[in-house]
Amino acid sequence: MKYISTRGRAEPVDFVQACMAGLAPDGGLYVPESWPQIEPAKPHESYVIVSTRILKAFAGDSLSEADVLGLCKRAYASFSHHSVAPLVQSGPNQFVMELHHGPTLAFKDVAMQFIAQLYDLVLTRRDARMSVVCATSGDTGGAAAAAFAGASNVDLFILHPHERVSPVQRLFMTTTGAVNVHNLALAGDFDDCQAIVKSMFADIEFSNAVSLSGVNSINWARIAAQCVYYATTQAAVGSDRPIRFVVPSGNMGDAFAGYVAARCGLLNGFEAVCAVNENKTLATLFESGRMARTPAVPTPSPAMDISVPSNFERLMFEVSGRDGATVERVYEQYKQAGTADLPETVHGPLKCAGFKADVVSNADTLAEMRTYYGETGQLICPHTAVATATARDLPPTEAVTVILSTAHAAKFPETVLEATGLDAPLPGRCEALLEKGELFDQLPADLQAVKAYIREQAAG
Ligand SMILES: *Cc1c(COP(=O)(O)O)cnc(C)c1O
């Protein structure tokens, strides 16, 4: 199984190379050269068994079956629920898929736990060491810290905007106590953090010197690992029942994984509604075919405060008939001008790909958290609320509606309190966070300062 770039000008690589590289050298994103057809999940199969079958299909010859089984066993042992992504009924013919049973209470754990195991295996065999960097507005950093803490071959550098992540999100990053986890609190915003990470990757000399690698949402391993819960959900509701997934969306890595699951024969049809907050570029893009850079506005669901979703590039590549030249042209124009219109050869088929996007306002998000609690007695996080609110307004369907719950309410206690007047206590297994000391270094939002810091720590 080889991986090719969405811009069509990079050498094909294998699964391990694609995952360790993150971005392809031509600036594109890696996708499999063809979609493997994978045997669907069966109701009696465990999450580890299903994930092993799916990830082995994506890994091809680059990993043995025993390797993949070991990775999945270790990755999913860290979840507090043995089903990993259990379904809970929320209404007639409607279920919530709970993706928040991992160590940092957010769905990013599902992929990050697998990635950390993969890096450990590959780097141990190569007797090599890498510096993994990620910029975070909250959840990615915590998931990466929990997954890589104590890894003997990786130095993890997490860049977060100082005093602009929620206190619980920060605790998940800063209290691991692990010497290989380095938290950089930058005097800037999330965009500054992301811009610094991008510049570091563009600096080939620096990136080679410290063996830089990235685990942000464009890493293929994240998409591959996220396919699995779509497959187990199809098995749980019955292989003969079509599903309408409602997915809280930012960079669209989660929703795109559902599309991939369908292409690989793991689902009965495909229908997904991307639920977005007031950062509504994705909705505009599906409707009018116009990609426009607009500054992200703050909302109660910060993990979805994204202007143009990075995984859209993979979808564009598919619906264009895998036309790398067109993808490159559209993204070049977008980079130069800040806007680009999809050609009809892309926008036409996009309308038939099974996606749509609906926008939920900030006020409606908070109201939904209240309503949902009234109906079910369950507190939900603001990201999940964007999806449950979206589901309310969808037309009736024969399909089963499955809403993805991407974080635990306790991760956003301030918003829960504002919306419902209630406390959202941390689950028992996370209470220790509150007692631990925090470790982070404050730095200016300056590329040179960050590079100097990483050079020093990566050497040590
Ligand atoms: C990252 C995140 C999302 C958005 O997922 P994408 O794959 O970027 O679309 C939604 N909810 C939560 C809680 C997240 O952490």
XYZ file of N, CA, C and O in Angstrom, residues 30-153:
496
model
N -0.982 13.324 2.298
C -0.929 11.941 1.829
C -2.298 11.265 1.886
O -3.057 11.455 2.832
N -2.585 10.487 0.822
C -3.772 9.625 0.784
C -3.342 8.284 0.176
O -2.373 8.239 -0.588
N -4.064 7.185 0.475
C -3.702 5.906 -0.135
C -3.864 5.982 -1.649
O -4.765 6.675 -2.134
N -2.994 5.279 -2.394
C -3.065 5.350 -3.862
C -4.373 4.743 -4.374
O -4.856 5.109 -5.432
N -4.959 3.816 -3.613
C -6.309 3.347 -3.928
C -6.941 2.953 -2.595
O -6.235 2.716 -1.617
N -8.286 2.882 -2.572
C -8.944 2.581 -1.295
C -8.992 1.083 -1.083
O -9.610 0.368 -1.874
N -8.354 0.586 -0.013
C -8.422 -0.850 0.250
C -9.858 -1.230 0.583
O -10.588 -0.429 1.179
N -10.307 -2.424 0.159
C -11.645 -2.870 0.563
C -11.478 -3.744 1.805
O -10.766 -4.746 1.784
N -12.085 -3.311 2.899
C -11.832 -3.934 4.204
C -13.117 -4.601 4.693
O -14.210 -4.046 4.525
N -12.976 -5.763 5.298
C -14.147 -6.471 5.814
C -14.782 -5.653 6.937
O -14.109 -5.244 7.882
N -16.108 -5.396 6.840
C -16.756 -4.577 7.872
C -16.647 -5.195 9.263
O -16.392 -6.394 9.397
N -16.857 -4.364 10.286
C -16.837 -4.858 11.667
C -18.065 -5.724 11.920
O -19.110 -5.519 11.297
N -17.933 -6.681 12.823
C -19.092 -7.483 13.240
C -19.409 -7.156 14.688
O -18.507 -6.762 15.445
N -20.690 -7.325 15.072
C -21.098 -6.858 16.406
C -20.305 -7.492 17.556
O -20.118 -6.863 18.586
N -19.830 -8.722 17.375
C -19.145 -9.383 18.495
C -17.664 -9.027 18.569
O -16.984 -9.412 19.507
N -17.141 -8.305 17.575
C -15.699 -8.053 17.565
C -15.321 -6.895 18.486
O -16.018 -5.879 18.533
N -14.182 -7.040 19.162
C -13.725 -5.976 20.059
C -13.151 -4.816 19.242
O -12.783 -4.979 18.073
N -13.035 -3.666 19.894
C -12.466 -2.489 19.227
C -11.040 -2.775 18.750
O -10.646 -2.379 17.658
N -10.280 -3.488 19.584
C -8.887 -3.778 19.212
C -8.831 -4.662 17.966
O -8.018 -4.433 17.065
N -9.707 -5.644 17.881
C -9.713 -6.532 16.706
C -10.069 -5.740 15.441
O -9.417 -5.856 14.402
N -11.101 -4.913 15.537
C -11.514 -4.135 14.353
C -10.425 -3.135 13.972
O -10.077 -2.993 12.790
N -9.848 -2.459 14.968
C -8.820 -1.465 14.638
C -7.597 -2.151 14.025
O -6.969 -1.612 13.115
N -7.275 -3.343 14.482
C -6.128 -4.055 13.912
C -6.380 -4.374 12.434
O -5.514 -4.148 11.580
N -7.599 -4.848 12.121
C -7.887 -5.196 10.719
C -7.805 -3.949 9.828
O -7.217 -3.953 8.749
N -8.395 -2.853 10.292
C -8.429 -1.637 9.467
C -7.035 -1.030 9.324
O -6.587 -0.695 8.222
N -6.321 -0.921 10.441
C -5.011 -0.265 10.371
C -3.984 -1.141 9.647
O -3.098 -0.623 8.970
N -4.139 -2.450 9.729
C -3.240 -3.332 8.960
C -3.493 -3.134 7.453
O -2.559 -3.099 6.657
N -4.769 -2.964 7.075
C -5.068 -2.733 5.660
C -4.412 -1.432 5.184
O -3.863 -1.366 4.080
N -4.432 -0.403 6.020
C -3.790 0.865 5.635
C -2.267 0.768 5.688
O -1.571 1.436 4.939
N -1.757 -0.048 6.599
C -0.298 -0.142 6.761
C 0.334 -0.971 5.649
O 1.515 -0.804 5.347
N -0.450 -1.875 5.027
C 0.115 -2.727 3.980
C 1.309 -3.501 4.516
O 1.277 -3.993 5.643
N 2.377 -3.555 3.701
C 3.539 -4.345 4.113
C 4.473 -3.597 5.050
O 5.493 -4.137 5.463
N 4.155 -2.341 5.382
C 5.123 -1.596 6.190
C 5.105 -2.025 7.656
O 6.022 -1.714 8.415
N 4.052 -2.752 8.075
C 4.008 -3.290 9.449
C 3.396 -4.681 9.383
O 2.514 -4.935 8.555
N 3.826 -5.565 10.266
C 3.229 -6.907 10.291
C 1.919 -6.861 11.070
O 1.656 -5.925 11.822
N 1.111 -7.890 10.896
C -0.149 -7.989 11.627
C 0.095 -7.979 13.142
O -0.613 -7.319 13.900
N 1.144 -8.703 13.563
C 1.456 -8.760 15.000
C 1.853 -7.370 15.514
O 1.480 -6.972 16.622
N 2.602 -6.622 14.697
C 2.963 -5.241 15.077
C 1.709 -4.403 15.309
O 1.573 -3.718 16.319
N 0.791 -4.456 14.331
C -0.400 -3.596 14.414
C -1.263 -4.005 15.605
O -1.763 -3.148 16.337
N -1.385 -5.301 15.830
C -2.155 -5.767 16.986
C -1.551 -5.224 18.285
O -2.267 -4.729 19.155
N -0.235 -5.278 18.385
C 0.439 -4.761 19.583
C 0.186 -3.269 19.766
O -0.108 -2.797 20.863
N 0.273 -2.517 18.663
C 0.042 -1.065 18.733
C -1.374 -0.784 19.225
O -1.594 0.058 20.101
N -2.347 -1.483 18.653
C -3.746 -1.206 18.997
C -4.046 -1.629 20.438
O -4.746 -0.920 21.163
N -3.495 -2.770 20.842
C -3.726 -3.218 22.230
C -3.213 -2.179 23.221
O -3.897 -1.814 24.169
N -1.990 -1.710 22.986
C -1.412 -0.752 23.936
C -2.142 0.592 23.858
O -2.409 1.224 24.866
N -2.503 1.017 22.629
C -3.156 2.329 22.468
C -4.504 2.353 23.196
O -4.820 3.308 23.897
N -5.303 1.305 23.043
C -6.669 1.384 23.551
C -6.822 0.861 24.975
O -7.895 0.985 25.576
N -5.711 0.345 25.557
C -5.751 -0.030 26.971
C -5.900 1.213 27.850
O -6.316 1.125 29.007
N -5.574 2.390 27.302
C -5.616 3.609 28.114
C -7.027 4.193 28.210
O -7.237 5.212 28.853
N -8.015 3.559 27.549
C -9.379 4.091 27.599
C -10.141 3.522 28.788
O -9.934 2.368 29.165
N -11.033 4.326 29.359
C -11.733 3.888 30.561
C -12.971 3.063 30.225
O -13.618 2.534 31.113
N -13.328 2.976 28.938
C -14.494 2.183 28.531
C -14.002 1.140 27.530
O -13.372 1.506 26.538
N -14.301 -0.139 27.773
C -13.708 -1.172 26.916
C -14.251 -1.138 25.491
O -13.629 -1.657 24.578
N -15.409 -0.510 25.267
C -15.901 -0.361 23.901
C -15.201 0.785 23.164
O -15.422 0.973 21.975
N -14.406 1.580 23.849
C -13.669 2.744 23.328
C -14.608 3.841 22.828
O -14.492 4.995 23.235
N -15.562 3.510 21.949
C -16.483 4.514 21.399
C -17.925 4.031 21.563
O -18.595 3.733 20.572
N -18.410 3.919 22.807
C -19.755 3.355 23.039
C -20.869 4.256 22.513
O -20.713 5.474 22.424
N -22.005 3.626 22.163
C -23.196 4.370 21.725
C -24.185 4.475 22.878
O -24.422 3.501 23.576
N -24.770 5.659 23.028
C -25.793 5.874 24.051
C -27.018 6.450 23.349
O -26.892 7.376 22.535
N -28.180 5.921 23.642
C -29.376 6.436 22.965
C -29.747 7.815 23.506
O -29.733 8.058 24.708
N -30.059 8.734 22.584
C -30.415 10.096 23.013
C -31.819 10.471 22.582
O -32.319 11.535 22.947
N -32.471 9.623 21.802
C -33.832 9.910 21.349
C -34.275 8.779 20.444
O -33.502 7.854 20.199
N -35.518 8.875 19.914
C -35.974 7.810 19.021
C -35.084 7.725 17.779
O -34.848 8.741 17.126
N -34.565 6.553 17.525
C -33.717 6.346 16.345
C -32.484 7.263 16.316
O -31.974 7.594 15.251
N -32.059 7.703 17.491
C -30.907 8.616 17.547
C -29.957 8.218 18.678
O -30.397 7.954 19.798
N -28.662 8.195 18.357
C -27.654 7.778 19.329
C -26.507 8.783 19.373
O -26.252 9.483 18.406
N -25.828 8.800 20.527
C -24.612 9.585 20.661
C -23.432 8.613 20.744
O -23.476 7.646 21.505
N -22.419 8.846 19.912
C -21.198 8.037 19.963
C -20.226 8.778 20.878
O -19.774 9.871 20.543
N -19.931 8.184 22.016
C -19.082 8.874 23.003
C -17.609 8.627 22.706
O -17.101 7.528 22.884
N -16.937 9.696 22.289
C -15.524 9.581 21.913
C -14.611 10.199 22.970
O -13.492 10.581 22.681
N -15.131 10.301 24.208
C -14.370 11.026 25.229
C -13.954 10.155 26.405
O -13.820 10.640 27.520
N -13.731 8.869 26.159
C -13.321 7.985 27.250
C -11.808 7.779 27.304
O -11.319 6.927 28.036
N -11.067 8.562 26.525
C -9.605 8.463 26.545
C -9.018 9.262 27.695
O -9.734 9.924 28.443
N -7.670 9.200 27.835
C -6.999 9.831 28.981
C -7.220 11.338 29.105
O -7.166 11.860 30.209
N -7.460 12.068 28.008
C -7.658 13.513 28.157
C -9.081 13.932 27.793
O -9.355 15.097 27.523
N -10.003 12.975 27.795
C -11.440 13.253 27.681
C -11.854 13.916 26.367
O -12.861 14.633 26.324
N -11.076 13.730 25.301
C -11.481 14.283 24.004
C -11.168 13.272 22.897
O -10.316 12.397 23.059
N -11.847 13.400 21.768
C -11.723 12.376 20.724
C -10.322 12.316 20.133
O -9.953 11.313 19.536
N -9.517 13.363 20.322
C -8.169 13.343 19.759
C -7.319 12.221 20.368
O -6.356 11.784 19.759
N -7.707 11.736 21.548
C -6.990 10.604 22.154
C -7.033 9.365 21.260
O -6.099 8.569 21.266
N -8.133 9.166 20.542
C -8.308 7.932 19.768
C -7.144 7.777 18.779
O -6.533 6.719 18.675
N -6.834 8.845 18.067
C -5.748 8.769 17.093
C -4.385 8.953 17.758
O -3.419 8.286 17.405
N -4.303 9.871 18.717
C -2.986 10.206 19.280
C -2.381 9.032 20.046
O -1.170 8.814 20.008
N -3.215 8.256 20.724
C -2.687 7.092 21.445
C -2.068 6.109 20.453
O -1.027 5.519 20.720
N -2.704 5.940 19.307
C -2.161 5.031 18.288
C -0.857 5.603 17.711
O 0.142 4.888 17.560
N -0.845 6.888 17.397
C 0.344 7.505 16.788
C 1.561 7.372 17.700
O 2.658 7.057 17.255
N 1.361 7.613 18.990
C 2.501 7.538 19.911
C 3.069 6.120 19.941
O 4.288 5.924 19.975
N 2.203 5.115 19.901
C 2.688 3.729 19.869
C 3.442 3.452 18.575
O 4.465 2.769 18.568
N 2.924 3.992 17.467
C 3.570 3.797 16.167
C 4.972 4.416 16.155
O 5.943 3.789 15.728
N 5.087 5.655 16.645
C 6.393 6.316 16.700
C 7.362 5.510 17.564
O 8.526 5.328 17.223
N 6.868 5.030 18.693
C 7.735 4.295 19.609
C 8.299 3.055 18.920
O 9.502 2.796 18.962
N 7.436 2.312 18.238
C 7.861 1.086 17.563
C 8.891 1.391 16.477
O 9.969 0.785 16.414
N 8.558 2.361 15.619
C 9.413 2.646 14.467
C 10.756 3.225 14.919
O 11.818 2.810 14.446
N 10.725 4.155 15.865
C 11.976 4.799 16.287
C 12.859 3.828 17.067
O 14.080 3.866 16.954
N 12.248 2.947 17.847
C 13.040 1.945 18.568
C 13.762 1.053 17.562
O 14.954 0.787 17.694
N 13.035 0.618 16.521
C 13.667 -0.251 15.515
C 14.771 0.464 14.751
O 15.752 -0.147 14.368
N 14.569 1.774 14.525
C 15.592 2.514 13.780
C 16.698 3.013 14.689
O 17.653 3.625 14.227
N 16.516 2.838 15.988
C 17.408 3.405 16.988
C 17.583 4.909 16.735
O 18.688 5.445 16.692
N 16.449 5.585 16.524
C 16.473 7.010 16.191
C 15.651 7.794 17.217
O 14.951 7.214 18.043
N 15.777 9.113 17.149
C 15.077 10.002 18.054
C 14.441 11.124 17.244
O 15.003 11.556 16.241
N 13.264 11.592 17.633
C 12.619 12.677 16.890
C 12.088 13.758 17.823
O 11.811 13.497 18.997
N 11.946 14.955 17.248
C 11.283 16.048 17.958
C 9.908 16.224 17.333
O 9.805 16.550 16.157
N 8.878 15.976 18.115
C 7.516 16.125 17.617
C 6.997 17.481 18.101
O 7.061 17.778 19.290
N 6.518 18.298 17.152
C 5.972 19.591 17.580
C 4.487 19.657 17.255
O 4.035 19.106 16.260
N 3.744 20.324 18.106
C 2.366 20.627 17.742
C 1.945 21.955 18.337
O 2.369 22.347 19.420
N 1.148 22.676 17.543
C 0.520 23.905 18.017
C -0.874 23.507 18.461
O -1.510 22.680 17.822
N -1.329 24.078 19.556
C -2.640 23.661 20.041
C -3.455 24.840 20.563
O -2.918 25.777 21.130
N -4.769 24.743 20.324
C -5.663 25.701 20.952
C -6.311 25.028 22.157
O -7.191 25.578 22.783
N -5.882 23.801 22.456
C -6.412 23.138 23.648
C -6.315 21.629 23.644
O -5.483 21.062 24.345
N -7.136 20.951 22.831
C -7.261 19.502 22.979
C -6.109 18.694 22.374
O -5.709 17.672 22.925
N -5.560 19.128 21.237
C -4.494 18.355 20.605
C -3.277 18.249 21.526
O -2.671 17.182 21.652
N -2.917 19.350 22.172
C -1.735 19.364 23.035
C -1.872 18.391 24.197
O -0.950 17.629 24.503
N -3.021 18.379 24.829
C -3.242 17.471 25.951
C -3.183 16.027 25.490
O -2.544 15.178 26.132
N -3.836 15.729 24.371
C -3.845 14.353 23.857
C -2.421 13.913 23.515
O -2.030 12.786 23.809
N -1.637 14.822 22.921
C -0.257 14.479 22.570
C 0.582 14.288 23.837
O 1.374 13.353 23.929
N 0.403 15.148 24.824
C 1.173 15.034 26.073
C 0.889 13.694 26.745
O 1.808 12.976 27.154
N -0.388 13.332 26.837
C -0.740 12.069 27.485
C -0.180 10.887 26.705
O 0.264 9.896 27.285
N -0.197 10.988 25.369
C 0.217 9.852 24.542
C 1.741 9.678 24.519
O 2.238 8.566 24.525
N 2.485 10.792 24.491
C 3.942 10.692 24.345
C 4.702 10.772 25.671
O 5.920 10.612 25.690
N 4.018 11.064 26.768
C 4.715 11.226 28.051
C 5.528 9.973 28.366
O 5.010 8.859 28.334
N 6.789 10.159 28.623
C 7.653 9.033 28.993
C 8.231 8.279 27.808
O 9.051 7.380 28.010
N 7.823 8.607 26.574
C 8.378 7.906 25.400
C 9.886 8.142 25.351
O 10.351 9.269 25.517
N 10.652 7.061 25.100
C 12.101 7.207 25.222
C 12.756 7.780 23.969
O 13.898 8.202 24.018
N 12.013 7.814 22.830
C 12.631 8.271 21.576
C 12.078 9.587 21.051
O 12.389 9.982 19.942
